[in-house]
């Protein structure tokens, strides 16, 4: 039987991060094999990475920093037990830009006359 994805964790990531992100993939039918892999695809390209087998219901893949810039970007995730045939719902990781705005409340604005 082919593997199946049922859940992804985290379900969203920040595209402003330039770090690798571990992605836990829950499902069924995962096998401890050399070709166990995750395929991430977005509008900017396709990346295949080896997966770490945890159990027949859980694998982990490391999503490399993709350098995405579009707030509406979707990254699809598919999996393979042999490195050749990839399957998935496909599942999506929705990305969002995280920004912080600092506001200084101690100073009052100067009014020029």
Coordinates of C-alpha atoms in Angstrom, one line a residue, residues 17-18 23 26 32 38-39 43-45 52 55-56 58 63 70 73 86 90 102 104 109-110:
X17 CA 12.6 32.9 8.5
X18 CA 15.8 31.9 6.9
X23 CA 8.1 19.1 9.6
X26 CA 1.6 12.0 10.5
X32 CA 12.0 2.4 6.9
X38 CA 9.4 14.4 1.3
X39 CA 8.9 16.6 -1.7
X43 CA 5.6 28.5 -7.1
X44 CA 9.4 29.0 -6.8
X45 CA 10.4 25.4 -7.3
X52 CA 13.7 10.4 9.1
X55 CA 7.2 4.9 13.1
X56 CA 4.9 3.5 10.4
X58 CA 5.2 9.3 11.7
X63 CA 12.1 22.0 5.1
X70 CA 4.8 36.2 -1.6
X73 CA 2.5 31.3 -1.1
X86 CA 5.3 10.6 -4.5
X90 CA -1.4 17.0 -1.4
X102 CA 7.7 48.8 17.7
X104 CA 7.5 54.3 21.3
X109 CA 5.0 64.0 18.8
X110 CA 6.4 67.5 18.3

